[in-house]
XYZ file of C-alpha atoms in Angstrom:
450
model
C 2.872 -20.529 -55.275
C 4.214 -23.930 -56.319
C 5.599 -26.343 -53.975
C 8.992 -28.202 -55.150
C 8.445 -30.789 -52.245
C 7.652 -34.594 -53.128
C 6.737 -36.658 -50.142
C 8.634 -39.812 -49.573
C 6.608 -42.993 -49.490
C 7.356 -44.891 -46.218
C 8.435 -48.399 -46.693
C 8.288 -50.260 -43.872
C 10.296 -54.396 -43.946
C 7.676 -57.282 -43.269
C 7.111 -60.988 -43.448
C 4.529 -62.151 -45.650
C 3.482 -65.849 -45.131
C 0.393 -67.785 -45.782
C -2.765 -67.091 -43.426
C -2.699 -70.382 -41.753
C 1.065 -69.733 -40.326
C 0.016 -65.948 -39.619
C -0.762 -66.276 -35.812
C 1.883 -68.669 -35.269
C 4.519 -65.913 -37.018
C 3.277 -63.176 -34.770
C 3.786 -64.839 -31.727
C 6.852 -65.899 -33.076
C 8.357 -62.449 -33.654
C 6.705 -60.937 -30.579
C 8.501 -63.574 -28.664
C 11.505 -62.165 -30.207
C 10.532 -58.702 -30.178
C 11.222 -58.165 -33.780
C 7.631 -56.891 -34.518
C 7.131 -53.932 -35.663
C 4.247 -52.535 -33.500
C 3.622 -49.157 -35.471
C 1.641 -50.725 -38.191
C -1.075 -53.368 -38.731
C -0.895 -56.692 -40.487
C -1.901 -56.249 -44.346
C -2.449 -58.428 -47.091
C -0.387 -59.014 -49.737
C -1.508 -60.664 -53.502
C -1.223 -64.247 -53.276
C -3.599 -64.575 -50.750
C -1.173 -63.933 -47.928
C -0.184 -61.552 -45.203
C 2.144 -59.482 -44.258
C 3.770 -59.131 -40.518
C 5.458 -55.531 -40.474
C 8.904 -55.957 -38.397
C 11.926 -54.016 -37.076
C 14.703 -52.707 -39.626
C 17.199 -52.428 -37.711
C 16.739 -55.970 -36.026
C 16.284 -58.047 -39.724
C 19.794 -59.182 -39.149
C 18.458 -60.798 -35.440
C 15.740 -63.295 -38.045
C 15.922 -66.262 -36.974
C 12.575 -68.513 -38.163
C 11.778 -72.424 -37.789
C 12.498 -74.464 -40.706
C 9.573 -75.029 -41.165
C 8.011 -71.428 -41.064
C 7.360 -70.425 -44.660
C 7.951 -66.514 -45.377
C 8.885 -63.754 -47.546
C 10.972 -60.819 -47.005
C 8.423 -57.910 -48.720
C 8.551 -54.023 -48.254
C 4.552 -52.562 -47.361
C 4.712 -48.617 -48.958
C 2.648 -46.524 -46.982
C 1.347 -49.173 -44.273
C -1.854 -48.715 -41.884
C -0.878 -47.428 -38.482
C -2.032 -50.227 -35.798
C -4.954 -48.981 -33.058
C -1.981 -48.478 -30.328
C 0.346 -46.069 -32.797
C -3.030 -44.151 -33.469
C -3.417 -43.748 -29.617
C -0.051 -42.367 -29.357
C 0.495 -38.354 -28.916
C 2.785 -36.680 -31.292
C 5.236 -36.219 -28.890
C 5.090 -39.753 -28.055
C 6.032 -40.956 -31.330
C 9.064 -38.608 -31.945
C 10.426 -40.116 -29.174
C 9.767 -43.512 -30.188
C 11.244 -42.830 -33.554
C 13.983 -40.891 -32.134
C 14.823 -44.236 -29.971
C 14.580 -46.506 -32.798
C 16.785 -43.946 -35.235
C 19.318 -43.701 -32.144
C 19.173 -47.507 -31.271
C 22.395 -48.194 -28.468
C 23.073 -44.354 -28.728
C 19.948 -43.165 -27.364
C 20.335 -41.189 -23.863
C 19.048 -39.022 -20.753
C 20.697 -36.341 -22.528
C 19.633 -36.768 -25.894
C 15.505 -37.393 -24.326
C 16.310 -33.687 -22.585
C 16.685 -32.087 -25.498
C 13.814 -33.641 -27.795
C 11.074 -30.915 -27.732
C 7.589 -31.357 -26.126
C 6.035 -28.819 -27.949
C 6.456 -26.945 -31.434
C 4.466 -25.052 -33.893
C 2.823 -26.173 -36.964
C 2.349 -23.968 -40.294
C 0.631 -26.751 -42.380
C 2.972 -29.156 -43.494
C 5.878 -27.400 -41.919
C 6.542 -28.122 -38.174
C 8.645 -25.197 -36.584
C 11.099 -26.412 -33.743
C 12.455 -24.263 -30.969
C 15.686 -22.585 -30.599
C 16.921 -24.724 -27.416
C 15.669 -28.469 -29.651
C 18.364 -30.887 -30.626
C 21.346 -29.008 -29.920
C 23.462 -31.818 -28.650
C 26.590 -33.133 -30.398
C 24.909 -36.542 -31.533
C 22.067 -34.979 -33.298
C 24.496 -32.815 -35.639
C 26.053 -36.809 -37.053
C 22.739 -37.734 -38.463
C 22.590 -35.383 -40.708
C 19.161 -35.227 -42.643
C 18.092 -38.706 -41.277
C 17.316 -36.928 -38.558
C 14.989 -34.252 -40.045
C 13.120 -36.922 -42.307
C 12.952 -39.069 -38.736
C 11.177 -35.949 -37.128
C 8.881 -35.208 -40.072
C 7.502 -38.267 -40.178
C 6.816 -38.600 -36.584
C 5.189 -35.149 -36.865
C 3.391 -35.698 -40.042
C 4.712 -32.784 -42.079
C 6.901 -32.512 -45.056
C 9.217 -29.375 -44.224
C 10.742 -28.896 -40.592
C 12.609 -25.701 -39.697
C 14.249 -24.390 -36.015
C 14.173 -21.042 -34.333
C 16.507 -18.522 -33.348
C 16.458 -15.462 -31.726
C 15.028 -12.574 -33.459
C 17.005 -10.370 -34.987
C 17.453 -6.917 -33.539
C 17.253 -4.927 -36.836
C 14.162 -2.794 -36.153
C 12.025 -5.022 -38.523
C 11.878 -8.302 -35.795
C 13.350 -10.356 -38.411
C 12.976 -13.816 -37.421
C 16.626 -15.734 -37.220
C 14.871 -19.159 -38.591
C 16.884 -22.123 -40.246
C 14.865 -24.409 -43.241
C 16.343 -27.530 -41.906
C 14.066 -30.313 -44.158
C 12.388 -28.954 -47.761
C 12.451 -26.211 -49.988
C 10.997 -23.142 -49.326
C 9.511 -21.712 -46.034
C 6.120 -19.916 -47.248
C 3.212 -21.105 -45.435
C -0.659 -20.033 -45.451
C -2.400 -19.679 -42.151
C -5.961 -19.704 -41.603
C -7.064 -17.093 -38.574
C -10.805 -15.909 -38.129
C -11.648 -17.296 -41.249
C -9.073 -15.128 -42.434
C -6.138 -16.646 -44.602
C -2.777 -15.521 -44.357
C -0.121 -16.154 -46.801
C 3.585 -16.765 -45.931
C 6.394 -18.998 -44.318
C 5.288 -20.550 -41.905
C 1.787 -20.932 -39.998
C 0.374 -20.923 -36.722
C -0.929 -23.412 -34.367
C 0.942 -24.943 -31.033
C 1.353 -28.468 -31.265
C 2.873 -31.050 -28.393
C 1.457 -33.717 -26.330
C -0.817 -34.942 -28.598
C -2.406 -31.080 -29.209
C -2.910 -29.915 -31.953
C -4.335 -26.230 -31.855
C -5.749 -24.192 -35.211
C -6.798 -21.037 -33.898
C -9.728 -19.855 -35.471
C -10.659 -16.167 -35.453
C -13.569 -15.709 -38.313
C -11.225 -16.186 -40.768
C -8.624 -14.760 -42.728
C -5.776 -16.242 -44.540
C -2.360 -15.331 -44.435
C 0.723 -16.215 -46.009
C 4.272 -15.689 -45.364
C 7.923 -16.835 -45.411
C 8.710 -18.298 -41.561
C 12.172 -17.810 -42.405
C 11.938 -14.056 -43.078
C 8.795 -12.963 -41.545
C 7.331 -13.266 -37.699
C 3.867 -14.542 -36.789
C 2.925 -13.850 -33.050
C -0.143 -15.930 -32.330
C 0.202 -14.213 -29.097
C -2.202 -11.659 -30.598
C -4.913 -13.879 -31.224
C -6.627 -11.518 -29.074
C -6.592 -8.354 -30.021
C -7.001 -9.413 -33.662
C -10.111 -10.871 -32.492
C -10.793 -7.638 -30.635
C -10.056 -5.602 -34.042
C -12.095 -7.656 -36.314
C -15.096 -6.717 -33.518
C -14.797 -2.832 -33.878
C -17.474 -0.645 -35.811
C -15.443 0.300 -38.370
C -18.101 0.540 -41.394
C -17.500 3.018 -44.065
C -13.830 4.078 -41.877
C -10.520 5.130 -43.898
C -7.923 3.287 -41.364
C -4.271 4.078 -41.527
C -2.506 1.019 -40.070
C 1.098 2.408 -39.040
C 3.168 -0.838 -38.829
C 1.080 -3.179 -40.993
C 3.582 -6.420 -41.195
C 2.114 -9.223 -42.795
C -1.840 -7.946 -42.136
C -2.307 -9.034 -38.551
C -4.050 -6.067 -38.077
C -4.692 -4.887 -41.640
C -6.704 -8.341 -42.656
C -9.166 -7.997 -39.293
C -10.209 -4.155 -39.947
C -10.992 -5.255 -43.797
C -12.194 -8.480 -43.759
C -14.274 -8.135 -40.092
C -15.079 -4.507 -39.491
C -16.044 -3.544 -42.551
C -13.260 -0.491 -42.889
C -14.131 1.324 -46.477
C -10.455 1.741 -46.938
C -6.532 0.810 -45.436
C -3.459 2.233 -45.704
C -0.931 0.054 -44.472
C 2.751 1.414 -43.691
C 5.525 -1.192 -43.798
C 8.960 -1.326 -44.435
C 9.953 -4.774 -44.532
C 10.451 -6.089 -48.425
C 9.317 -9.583 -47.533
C 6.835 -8.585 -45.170
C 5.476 -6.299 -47.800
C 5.273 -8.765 -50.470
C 3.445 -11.475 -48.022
C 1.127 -8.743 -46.953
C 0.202 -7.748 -50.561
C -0.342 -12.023 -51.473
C -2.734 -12.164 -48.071
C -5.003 -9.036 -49.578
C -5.390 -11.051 -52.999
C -5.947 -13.903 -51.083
C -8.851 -12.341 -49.120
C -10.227 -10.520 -51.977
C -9.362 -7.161 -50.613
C -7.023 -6.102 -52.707
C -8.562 -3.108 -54.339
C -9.455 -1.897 -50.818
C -5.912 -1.758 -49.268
C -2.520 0.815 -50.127
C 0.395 -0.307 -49.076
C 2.857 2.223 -48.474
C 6.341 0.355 -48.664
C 9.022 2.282 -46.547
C 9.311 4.161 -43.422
C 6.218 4.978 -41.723
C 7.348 8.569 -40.653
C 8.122 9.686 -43.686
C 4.376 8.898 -44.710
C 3.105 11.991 -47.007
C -0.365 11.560 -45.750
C -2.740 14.018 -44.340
C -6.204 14.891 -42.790
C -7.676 11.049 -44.098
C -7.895 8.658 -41.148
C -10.811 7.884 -39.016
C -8.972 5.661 -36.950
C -5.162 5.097 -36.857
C -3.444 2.266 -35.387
C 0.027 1.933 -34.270
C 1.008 -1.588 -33.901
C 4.129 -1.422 -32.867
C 5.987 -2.617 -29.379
C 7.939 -2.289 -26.747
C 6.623 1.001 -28.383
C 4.770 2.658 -30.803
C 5.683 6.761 -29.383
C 7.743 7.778 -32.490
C 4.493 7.075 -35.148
C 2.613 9.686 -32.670
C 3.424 12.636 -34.934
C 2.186 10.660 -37.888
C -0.904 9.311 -36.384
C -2.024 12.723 -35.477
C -0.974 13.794 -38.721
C -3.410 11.578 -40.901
C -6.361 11.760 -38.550
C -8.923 14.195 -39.671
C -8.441 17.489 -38.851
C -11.608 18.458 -39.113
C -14.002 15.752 -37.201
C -10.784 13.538 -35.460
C -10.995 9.367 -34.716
C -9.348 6.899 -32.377
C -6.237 5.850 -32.138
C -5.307 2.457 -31.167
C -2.033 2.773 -29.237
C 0.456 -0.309 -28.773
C 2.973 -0.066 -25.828
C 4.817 -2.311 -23.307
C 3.867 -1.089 -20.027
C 5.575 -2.120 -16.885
C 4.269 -2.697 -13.720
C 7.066 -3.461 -11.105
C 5.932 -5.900 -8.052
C 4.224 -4.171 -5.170
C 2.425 -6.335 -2.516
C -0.966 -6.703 -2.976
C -3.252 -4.477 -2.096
C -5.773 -4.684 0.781
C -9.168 -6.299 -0.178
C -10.723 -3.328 0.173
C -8.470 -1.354 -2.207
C -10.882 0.664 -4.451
C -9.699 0.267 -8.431
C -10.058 3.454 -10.826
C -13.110 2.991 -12.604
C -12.537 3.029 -16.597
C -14.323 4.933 -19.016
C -15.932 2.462 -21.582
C -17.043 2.990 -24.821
C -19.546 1.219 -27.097
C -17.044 -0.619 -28.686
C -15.058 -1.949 -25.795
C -17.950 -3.064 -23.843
C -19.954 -6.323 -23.745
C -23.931 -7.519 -24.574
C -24.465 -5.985 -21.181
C -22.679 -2.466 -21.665
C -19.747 -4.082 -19.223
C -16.215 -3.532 -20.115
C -14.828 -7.002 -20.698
C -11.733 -7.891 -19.559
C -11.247 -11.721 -20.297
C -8.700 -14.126 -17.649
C -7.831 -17.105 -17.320
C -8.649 -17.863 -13.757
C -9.284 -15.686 -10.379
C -5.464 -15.386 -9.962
C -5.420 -13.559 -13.353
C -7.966 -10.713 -12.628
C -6.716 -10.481 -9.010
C -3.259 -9.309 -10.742
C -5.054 -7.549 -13.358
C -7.620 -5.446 -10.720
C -4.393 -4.850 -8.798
C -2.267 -3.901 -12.420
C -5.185 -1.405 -13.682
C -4.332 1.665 -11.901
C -0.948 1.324 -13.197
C -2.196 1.150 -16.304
C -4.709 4.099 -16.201
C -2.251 6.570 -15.134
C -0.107 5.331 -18.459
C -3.377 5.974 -20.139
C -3.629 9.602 -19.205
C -0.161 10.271 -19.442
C -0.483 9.325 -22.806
C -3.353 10.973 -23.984
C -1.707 14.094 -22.374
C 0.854 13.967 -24.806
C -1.410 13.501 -27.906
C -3.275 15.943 -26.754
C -0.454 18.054 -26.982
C 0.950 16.102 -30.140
C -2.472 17.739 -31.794
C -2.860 21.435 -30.802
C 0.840 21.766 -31.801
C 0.027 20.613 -34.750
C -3.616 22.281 -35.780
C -2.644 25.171 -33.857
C -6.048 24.668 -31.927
C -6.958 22.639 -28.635
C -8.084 19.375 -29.401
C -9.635 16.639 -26.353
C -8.682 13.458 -25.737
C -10.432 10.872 -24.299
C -9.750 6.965 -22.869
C -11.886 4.759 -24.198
C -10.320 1.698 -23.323
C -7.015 -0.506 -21.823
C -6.772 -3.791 -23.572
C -4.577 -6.291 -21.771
C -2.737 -8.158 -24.995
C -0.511 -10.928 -23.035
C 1.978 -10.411 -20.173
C 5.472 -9.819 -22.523
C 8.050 -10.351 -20.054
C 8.114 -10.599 -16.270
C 5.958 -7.590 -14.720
C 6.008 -5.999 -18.359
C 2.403 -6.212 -19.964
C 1.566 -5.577 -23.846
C -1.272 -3.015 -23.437
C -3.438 -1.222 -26.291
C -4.983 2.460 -25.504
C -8.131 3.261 -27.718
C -7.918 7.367 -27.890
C -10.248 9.307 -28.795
C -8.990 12.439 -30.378
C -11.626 15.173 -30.946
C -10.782 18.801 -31.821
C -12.574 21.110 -29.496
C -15.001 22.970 -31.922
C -15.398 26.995 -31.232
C -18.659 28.119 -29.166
């Protein structure tokens, strides 16, 4: 993958005089608050050095007689101690200021983003960032501005997903050439456009997972790092020597963990997004998995498979319920798997329950439990397993319910009665007030004749 973007050297104005008149110069242009504090003093052939100082103020110069300089331009000068110091956010705003000069305003610092996410060199803005009038005159001075505050090459802004059953993100390339990206997750790499990582306030976060790589387009694929989890929860399943069948594959969130980290023999992965499809097949070359992976391009229910799965998962939210047939479909008739079941659940607000409110106990399996043999159901803080503990039997009746149906789903199928059992709930992220992103691990057995 070849990358068309050149970065611009910055050239920054400054004053080069003769060491002797150096100190003299700096108070001098500090007293006049011409000096440019975002870089240190360098020297220049000639035995001299050079003061940075202000652009936009050059016209303000106005030296002793006797004060010997030279106008010379420093390429790529040495950030001073305090500019290191500064947070990312800090310095967009600075630059924003000094871009804006007179025209800078409440309402223009309201609509500079504190946070954003990074994808390598390219820094992806929110939807709700610079949408003021102002910004819109400045045209691509104002891209280059917030690229090199940020430290990336390529800058692009968010939109609203697009509601065309493949969550195609609505995302605009506002500064370089393409939007592919790679993305480095659990030691796995990811290929495609745009990367992962939250950055603002001086954070910058690469999440780390064991590592795969991924790569995709930003601007015609979605990344949710808000599955960080259950990725890291996939790539931790004994899946040795396992055919999986992953329903609603994507880029690989799921397909790259079961390969790469559990040790799966075999994938088939089901998508039917063109780009998403071509990213997924550059991430398995990328990992070295290639020749381990099928993707079937196209609709998943129309999957011609049968009778080869040892574990299925379906991927897919605010729900996965119309892959059920399928899933049952390409488990094994004969000896059965798990199924990993993706659903928004909600959980409307009910006041808390007494103290003494006993919770349904879950059934745990080997794989869902801890060093100990204790489920593990990881929070943030007290408040967070207090909701959760109050959330679970909500959750366990869903559970049920559900593996009611696919127990159903089954015998209609095999024309034989078949058990189900819950394994595990796996608590993904809260998606939208009192609406949870929840995971059911199934097991499906058929019930063999005495």
């Amino acid at each position: 993958m070849e990358d068309t973007d050149v970065p611009v050297p910055i050239r920054v104005p400054a004053l080069a005089t003769e060491r002797r008149f150096a100190q003299r110069l700096r108070e001098c242009l500090e007293e006049e608050r011409l000096s440019d504090g975002r870089y240190q003093l360098q020297r220049v052939p000639g035995g001299r050095v050079a003061l940075p100082v202000l652009e936009e103020k050059l016209s303000q110069l106005c030296l002793p007689p006797d004060m010997l300089c030279e106008l010379v331009r420093l390429q790529d000068p040495v950030p001073s101690r305090a500019a290191r110091r500064r947070t990312p956010a800090q310095r967009l705003r600075e630059e924003l200021r000094r871009l804006l000069g007179a025209s800078w305003s409440e309402e223009l610092e309201r609509d500079v983003p504190h946070a954003w996410h990074r994808h390598g060199d390219l820094v992806l803005l929110s939807e709700d960032s610079f949408k003021a009038a102002p910004w819109e005159r400045l045209g691509s001075a104002l891209w280059e501005t917030v690229a090199s505050a940020l430290g990336a090459r390529r800058v692009a802004r968010r939109g609203r997903v697009m509601p065309d059953g493949m969550r195609t993100p609505s995302v605009t390339l506002l500064l370089g050439q393409h939007g592919w990206v790679e993305h480095v997750d659990n030691g796995i790499r990811w290929a495609g456009a745009a990367g992962c990582g939250l950055c603002g306030e001086g954070t910058a976060l690469t999440i780390t997972v064991g590592s795969s790589r991924y790569t995709f387009d930003v601007t015609k694929c979605m990344f949710s790092p808000g599955n960080i989890t259950e990725k890291l929860r996939v790539a931790s399943l004994p899946c040795s020597g396992e055919v999986v069948v992953d329903l609603y594959a994507g880029i690989g969130y799921f397909t790259l963990p079961f390969l790469v980290h559990a040790g799966a023999a075999f994938v088939h992965a089901c998508e039917w997004n063109s780009h998403a499809v071509e990213a997924l097949h550059r991430t398995l070359v990328l990992n070295g998995v290639r020749d381990r992976c099928r993707i079937h391009a196209g609709d998943s229910r129309q999957l011609q498979l049968r009778d080869v799965a040892d574990r299925v998962n379906l991927g897919l939210i605010p729900s996965s319920e119309e892959g059920w047939p399928v899933a049952c479909r390409v488990l094994k008739k004969d000896v059965g798997g798990v199924l990993h079941i993706h659903h928004n659940v909600e959980t409307p607000p009910a006041p808390a329950p007494p103290q003494t409110t006993v919770l349904l106990a879950e059934q745990v399996s080997p794989e869902a439990a801890g060093p100990g043999g204790e489920a593990q159901h990881p929070t943030e803080d007290g408040r967070e397993e207090t909701l959760r503990a109050r959330l679970r039997p909500k959750w366990q009746r869903w559970a049920e319910a559900t593996a009611t149906r696919i127990q159903g789903v089954l015998a209609e199928l095999h024309g034989r009665p078949w058990h189900t059992r819950v394994l595990h709930i796996e608590a993904v992220k809260s998606y939208a007030p009192h609406v949870h992103h929840l995971v059911l691990d199934l097991e499906c057995r058929p019930v063999l004749p005495v």
